[in-house]
Each structure stands twice: as C-alpha cells, then as structure tokens.
PDB file of C-alpha atoms in Angstrom:
ATOM      1  CA  MET A  29     130.698 168.011 130.935  1.00 36.00           C
ATOM      2  CA  TRP A  30     130.075 170.038 127.732  1.00 37.00           C
ATOM      3  CA  GLY A  31     126.840 172.106 129.836  1.00 40.00           C
ATOM      4  CA  ARG A  32     129.338 173.174 132.143  1.00 40.00           C
ATOM      5  CA  TRP A  33     130.757 175.088 129.628  1.00 38.00           C
ATOM      6  CA  CYS A  34     127.902 176.436 127.497  1.00 39.00           C
ATOM      7  CA  ARG A  35     126.330 179.116 128.719  1.00 38.00           C
ATOM      8  CA  THR A  36     123.247 179.425 126.359  1.00 36.00           C
ATOM      9  CA  PRO A  37     121.407 176.588 125.115  1.00 35.00           C
ATOM     10  CA  THR A  38     121.926 175.321 121.684  1.00 38.00           C
ATOM     11  CA  ARG A  39     120.826 172.200 119.383  1.00 43.00           C
ATOM     12  CA  PRO A  40     123.354 169.184 119.083  1.00 44.00           C
ATOM     13  CA  GLY A  41     126.277 170.367 116.990  1.00 56.00           C
ATOM     14  CA  SER A  42     125.520 174.059 116.852  1.00 71.00           C
ATOM     15  CA  PHE A  43     127.936 176.333 116.617  1.00 87.00           C
ATOM     16  CA  PRO A  44     125.929 179.865 116.156  1.00 87.00           C
ATOM     17  CA  HIS A  45     128.963 181.931 116.712  1.00 89.00           C
ATOM     18  CA  VAL A  46     131.019 179.973 114.237  1.00 92.00           C
ATOM     19  CA  SER A  47     128.118 180.614 111.623  1.00 90.00           C
ATOM     20  CA  GLN A  48     128.052 184.346 112.707  1.00 92.00           C
ATOM     21  CA  GLY A  49     131.846 185.468 112.755  1.00 93.00           C
ATOM     22  CA  ALA A  50     132.791 182.887 109.634  1.00 95.00           C
ATOM     23  CA  VAL A  51     134.795 184.470 106.807  1.00 97.00           C
ATOM     24  CA  GLU A  52     134.922 182.830 103.127  1.00 98.00           C
ATOM     25  CA  ILE A  53     137.799 180.600 103.005  1.00 97.00           C
ATOM     26  CA  ALA A  54     138.738 182.539  99.730  1.00 96.00           C
ATOM     27  CA  ASP A  55     139.123 185.747 101.539  1.00 97.00           C
ATOM     28  CA  LEU A  56     141.238 184.334 104.261  1.00 97.00           C
ATOM     29  CA  LYS A  57     143.421 182.518 102.047  1.00 97.00           C
ATOM     30  CA  ALA A  58     144.014 185.929 100.010  1.00 96.00           C
ATOM     31  CA  ALA A  59     144.682 187.611 103.342  1.00 97.00           C
ATOM     32  CA  ILE A  60     147.030 185.028 104.839  1.00 97.00           C
ATOM     33  CA  ALA A  61     149.013 185.275 101.262  1.00 96.00           C
ATOM     34  CA  GLY A  62     149.703 188.977 102.281  1.00 96.00           C
ATOM     35  CA  GLY A  63     150.990 188.039 105.357  1.00 96.00           C
ATOM     36  CA  LEU A  64     149.927 186.113 108.421  1.00 96.00           C
ATOM     37  CA  GLU A  65     149.956 188.682 111.121  1.00 95.00           C
ATOM     38  CA  ALA A  66     147.948 191.080 109.355  1.00 96.00           C
ATOM     39  CA  ALA A  67     145.088 188.425 108.453  1.00 97.00           C
ATOM     40  CA  GLY A  68     145.097 187.367 111.902  1.00 95.00           C
ATOM     41  CA  ALA A  69     144.652 190.683 113.358  1.00 95.00           C
ATOM     42  CA  ALA A  70     141.874 191.372 110.837  1.00 96.00           C
ATOM     43  CA  HIS A  71     140.154 188.222 110.574  1.00 96.00           C
ATOM     44  CA  GLY A  72     141.363 186.040 113.747  1.00 94.00           C
ATOM     45  CA  ASN A  73     141.745 185.458 117.364  1.00 93.00           C
ATOM     46  CA  GLN A  74     145.287 184.516 119.272  1.00 90.00           C
ATOM     47  CA  ALA A  75     145.941 183.795 122.863  1.00 77.00           C
ATOM     48  CA  ALA A  76     147.184 186.103 125.138  1.00 69.00           C
ATOM     49  CA  GLY A  77     150.678 184.787 124.937  1.00 72.00           C
ATOM     50  CA  GLY A  78     151.046 184.833 121.360  1.00 78.00           C
ATOM     51  CA  GLY A  79     151.294 181.097 119.097  1.00 88.00           C
ATOM     52  CA  ALA A  80     148.871 180.368 116.461  1.00 93.00           C
ATOM     53  CA  TRP A  81     146.453 182.479 115.094  1.00 96.00           C
ATOM     54  CA  ASN A  82     142.925 180.837 114.798  1.00 96.00           C
ATOM     55  CA  PHE A  83     140.435 181.665 112.099  1.00 97.00           C
ATOM     56  CA  LEU A  84     136.574 180.826 111.824  1.00 97.00           C
ATOM     57  CA  ALA A  85     136.051 179.998 108.050  1.00 97.00           C
ATOM     58  CA  LYS A  86     133.206 178.668 105.747  1.00 97.00           C
ATOM     59  CA  GLY A  87     133.685 177.912 102.160  1.00 97.00           C
ATOM     60  CA  GLU A  88     132.725 175.206  99.444  1.00 96.00           C
ATOM     61  CA  GLY A  89     134.825 173.024  96.920  1.00 97.00           C
ATOM     62  CA  THR A  90     135.088 169.805  95.585  1.00 97.00           C
ATOM     63  CA  VAL A  91     136.393 166.857  97.632  1.00 97.00           C
ATOM     64  CA  VAL A  92     139.607 165.567  96.043  1.00 97.00           C
ATOM     65  CA  GLY A  93     140.189 162.939  98.346  1.00 96.00           C
ATOM     66  CA  ALA A  94     139.326 161.400 101.304  1.00 93.00           C
ATOM     67  CA  ASP A  95     140.887 159.119 104.115  1.00 93.00           C
ATOM     68  CA  ARG A  96     137.703 157.857 106.044  1.00 90.00           C
ATOM     69  CA  GLU A  97     139.664 154.483 107.308  1.00 89.00           C
ATOM     70  CA  SER A  98     141.524 156.335 110.038  1.00 91.00           C
ATOM     71  CA  ARG A  99     140.737 157.558 113.364  1.00 92.00           C
ATOM     72  CA  ALA A 100     142.020 161.104 112.234  1.00 93.00           C
ATOM     73  CA  ALA A 101     139.722 160.961 109.086  1.00 92.00           C
ATOM     74  CA  THR A 102     139.814 163.913 106.649  1.00 95.00           C
ATOM     75  CA  LEU A 103     138.692 165.242 103.521  1.00 96.00           C
ATOM     76  CA  ASP A 104     140.750 167.165 101.044  1.00 97.00           C
ATOM     77  CA  VAL A 105     139.103 169.670  99.384  1.00 98.00           C
ATOM     78  CA  ASP A 106     139.686 171.921  95.866  1.00 98.00           C
ATOM     79  CA  VAL A 107     138.215 175.170  96.906  1.00 97.00           C
ATOM     80  CA  ASP A 108     139.614 177.231  94.187  1.00 95.00           C
ATOM     81  CA  GLY A 109     139.047 175.176  91.253  1.00 94.00           C
ATOM     82  CA  ASP A 110     142.670 174.019  90.262  1.00 96.00           C
ATOM     83  CA  GLY A 111     142.041 170.300  90.795  1.00 94.00           C
ATOM     84  CA  THR A 112     144.225 170.058  94.331  1.00 95.00           C
ATOM     85  CA  GLY A 113     143.123 169.975  97.634  1.00 96.00           C
ATOM     86  CA  ASP A 114     143.303 173.555  99.263  1.00 94.00           C
ATOM     87  CA  VAL A 115     141.633 172.744 102.542  1.00 97.00           C
ATOM     88  CA  GLN A 116     141.575 169.179 104.807  1.00 97.00           C
ATOM     89  CA  ILE A 117     138.555 168.959 106.641  1.00 97.00           C
ATOM     90  CA  GLN A 118     138.993 166.789 109.840  1.00 96.00           C
ATOM     91  CA  LEU A 119     136.367 164.002 110.344  1.00 94.00           C
ATOM     92  CA  GLY A 120     137.553 162.534 113.718  1.00 89.00           C
ATOM     93  CA  PRO A 121     136.800 160.961 115.665  1.00 91.00           C
ATOM     94  CA  VAL A 122     140.376 162.034 116.399  1.00 92.00           C
ATOM     95  CA  VAL A 123     140.596 165.924 115.940  1.00 93.00           C
ATOM     96  CA  LYS A 124     144.117 167.617 116.171  1.00 93.00           C
ATOM     97  CA  GLY A 125     144.547 170.785 117.461  1.00 92.00           C
ATOM     98  CA  THR A 126     142.326 173.332 119.789  1.00 91.00           C
ATOM     99  CA  ALA A 127     140.936 175.616 116.688  1.00 93.00           C
ATOM    100  CA  LEU A 128     137.742 175.680 118.221  1.00 92.00           C
ATOM    101  CA  ARG A 129     138.456 176.641 121.392  1.00 89.00           C
ATOM    102  CA  ASP A 130     140.962 178.996 120.418  1.00 89.00           C
ATOM    103  CA  ALA A 131     139.156 180.615 117.747  1.00 91.00           C
ATOM    104  CA  SER A 132     136.066 181.780 120.344  1.00 86.00           C
ATOM    105  CA  PRO A 133     137.036 184.788 122.197  1.00 81.00           C
ATOM    106  CA  PHE A 134     134.513 184.191 125.348  1.00 85.00           C
ATOM    107  CA  TYR A 135     136.854 180.694 125.950  1.00 79.00           C
ATOM    108  CA  LEU A 136     139.624 182.693 128.448  1.00 78.00           C
ATOM    109  CA  PHE A 137     142.128 180.662 130.379  1.00 81.00           C
ATOM    110  CA  THR A 138     141.515 182.348 133.361  1.00 74.00           C
ATOM    111  CA  ASP A 139     138.142 181.014 133.414  1.00 81.00           C
ATOM    112  CA  PHE A 140     138.907 177.377 133.973  1.00 80.00           C
ATOM    113  CA  LYS A 141     140.883 175.807 136.664  1.00 85.00           C
ATOM    114  CA  ASP A 142     143.848 174.864 135.419  1.00 88.00           C
ATOM    115  CA  GLN A 143     145.027 173.684 131.854  1.00 87.00           C
ATOM    116  CA  ILE A 144     143.934 170.329 132.413  1.00 90.00           C
ATOM    117  CA  GLU A 145     140.364 171.674 132.647  1.00 91.00           C
ATOM    118  CA  PHE A 146     140.986 173.883 129.666  1.00 84.00           C
ATOM    119  CA  ALA A 147     142.494 171.060 127.669  1.00 89.00           C
ATOM    120  CA  ALA A 148     139.001 169.182 128.639  1.00 91.00           C
ATOM    121  CA  LEU A 149     137.110 172.227 127.057  1.00 86.00           C
ATOM    122  CA  ALA A 150     139.131 171.796 123.384  1.00 90.00           C
ATOM    123  CA  ARG A 151     138.462 167.750 123.538  1.00 93.00           C
ATOM    124  CA  ALA A 152     134.570 168.600 124.326  1.00 92.00           C
ATOM    125  CA  LEU A 153     134.165 171.106 121.144  1.00 92.00           C
ATOM    126  CA  ASN A 154     136.200 169.053 118.861  1.00 93.00           C
ATOM    127  CA  THR A 155     133.667 165.976 119.946  1.00 93.00           C
ATOM    128  CA  LYS A 156     130.586 167.808 119.809  1.00 92.00           C
ATOM    129  CA  ALA A 157     131.352 169.001 116.415  1.00 92.00           C
ATOM    130  CA  THR A 158     132.687 166.092 114.612  1.00 90.00           C
ATOM    131  CA  GLU A 159     129.828 163.717 116.632  1.00 89.00           C
ATOM    132  CA  ALA A 160     126.895 166.079 114.570  1.00 84.00           C
ATOM    133  CA  LEU A 161     128.387 165.033 111.039  1.00 87.00           C
ATOM    134  CA  THR A 162     126.921 162.544 109.137  1.00 86.00           C
ATOM    135  CA  LEU A 163     128.413 161.514 105.583  1.00 86.00           C
ATOM    136  CA  PRO A 164     126.879 158.796 103.260  1.00 86.00           C
ATOM    137  CA  GLU A 165     128.555 155.601 102.750  1.00 86.00           C
ATOM    138  CA  GLY A 166     131.096 155.022  99.767  1.00 87.00           C
ATOM    139  CA  ASP A 167     133.583 157.383  97.773  1.00 89.00           C
ATOM    140  CA  LEU A 168     133.197 160.839  98.234  1.00 92.00           C
ATOM    141  CA  THR A 169     135.749 162.291  95.462  1.00 94.00           C
ATOM    142  CA  GLY A 170     133.874 164.699  93.365  1.00 94.00           C
ATOM    143  CA  LYS A 171     131.150 165.824  95.834  1.00 94.00           C
ATOM    144  CA  HIS A 172     130.540 169.132  96.001  1.00 95.00           C
ATOM    145  CA  VAL A 173     130.953 170.042 100.146  1.00 95.00           C
ATOM    146  CA  ARG A 174     129.972 173.263 101.997  1.00 96.00           C
ATOM    147  CA  PHE A 175     131.536 173.703 105.284  1.00 96.00           C
ATOM    148  CA  GLU A 176     131.971 176.130 108.295  1.00 96.00           C
ATOM    149  CA  GLY A 177     134.505 175.806 111.315  1.00 96.00           C
ATOM    150  CA  ALA A 178     137.841 176.707 112.606  1.00 96.00           C
ATOM    151  CA  PHE A 179     141.493 176.255 111.451  1.00 97.00           C
ATOM    152  CA  ALA A 180     144.529 177.382 113.352  1.00 96.00           C
ATOM    153  CA  LEU A 181     147.771 178.559 111.806  1.00 97.00           C
ATOM    154  CA  ARG A 182     151.386 178.985 113.417  1.00 95.00           C
ATOM    155  CA  SER A 183     153.071 179.929 109.626  1.00 94.00           C
ATOM    156  CA  ALA A 184     151.309 180.928 106.288  1.00 94.00           C
ATOM    157  CA  SER A 185     153.110 177.548 104.812  1.00 93.00           C
ATOM    158  CA  GLU A 186     151.058 175.360 106.976  1.00 94.00           C
ATOM    159  CA  PRO A 187     148.391 173.177 105.348  1.00 95.00           C
ATOM    160  CA  ILE A 188     145.022 174.532 106.474  1.00 97.00           C
ATOM    161  CA  GLN A 189     143.148 171.858 108.382  1.00 97.00           C
ATOM    162  CA  VAL A 190     138.976 172.874 109.289  1.00 97.00           C
ATOM    163  CA  VAL A 191     137.766 171.272 112.475  1.00 96.00           C
ATOM    164  CA  PRO A 192     133.982 171.214 110.673  1.00 96.00           C
ATOM    165  CA  THR A 193     131.207 172.824 112.961  1.00 94.00           C
ATOM    166  CA  ARG A 194     128.792 172.413 109.737  1.00 93.00           C
ATOM    167  CA  LEU A 195     129.194 170.307 106.748  1.00 94.00           C
ATOM    168  CA  THR A 196     127.251 169.231 103.625  1.00 92.00           C
ATOM    169  CA  LEU A 197     127.439 167.104 100.988  1.00 89.00           C
ATOM    170  CA  GLY A 198     126.074 166.733  97.597  1.00 82.00           C
ATOM    171  CA  ASP A 199     126.226 167.079  93.650  1.00 70.00           C
ATOM    172  CA  ARG A 200     127.357 170.209  92.244  1.00 61.00           C
ATOM    173  CA  ALA A 201     124.376 172.142  91.355  1.00 51.00           C
TER     174      ALA A 201
END
C-alpha cells in the first residue's frame, strides 16, 4: 500500500521532506507561545478547511519518562533542561493522529478516492515511521535523545506529541 502514494524511491523509514523542513523544537515552542495561528502560518501546515496546525520538528533532550509497555508507547523528553517532559515522542505501534500526513503539503485529500483511502495513507505513514525505530532494551531514563518528526496542535495548551521519523538515543556527550 505504501508504494501507491510514494512518488520517489526512498530507503525504508526515510522521510527526506521531514529532515529538510524540520524546525528546531525550541523555536517552535517559542513561536507557539506567541500565538498558535502566527506560529502555524510561519512554520506549519493546515488543511484547507482549518483544524489543527501540523509542524515538522527536530530537537534533542533527555528522556525523563517512558511507557514502553503500552501499545501506544511513548518517551517523555525534557528539551529545555528544567527536568520535566516538554515533548512526548510516540513509539507505537499505535500512533495517535495524522500529523505526518497533514504536515506534508504534497498529500492532498483531493488526490484520493475518499476519506477512507486518505486515512489509510496516514496509518501507512505512521507505521512506516514507527517500524523503522530501534530502541535498546531497559530503562531509557537519563538517555540523550535526538529526534525528527511531526506533531499537530489544535490549541497552544495541548501537549506536543511527536511522531518520530528519526530517533537516536545515547549518553549525553
């Protein structure tokens, strides 16, 4: 199913448009604090009918919490050094939302037969992203993490939940 929508060949787990368009998470958080509509207009993508703003982001921080037992597994990441989670990274296999699809301006609803097919694209993108993730076993708390991905916000007060397309973990250098 994935190949049907992918017009250019890429290696498994590769999302070059995310790497090229991602904005530093600290810059996005600051812009969003100044107003979601302005931040979205400057850095995001929104469907023609309105709704959530979708952003491509990159950043790094320290893992301060993890839920790896749930099918909707996540990492809580402190990106500003205050010791609390500022960003939640979705590990899957269950991923909430359609941010990867909707942050990409080249996936248009009108290019698809119906809403079911458009939703299938979002699921395929989320699956492609999370299946490419490899994480070490054990407790990840305290590990340094770098990420790229997408997230959606309907209001500035919502938590940032990133669907990662690239994720690396290690000790802080």
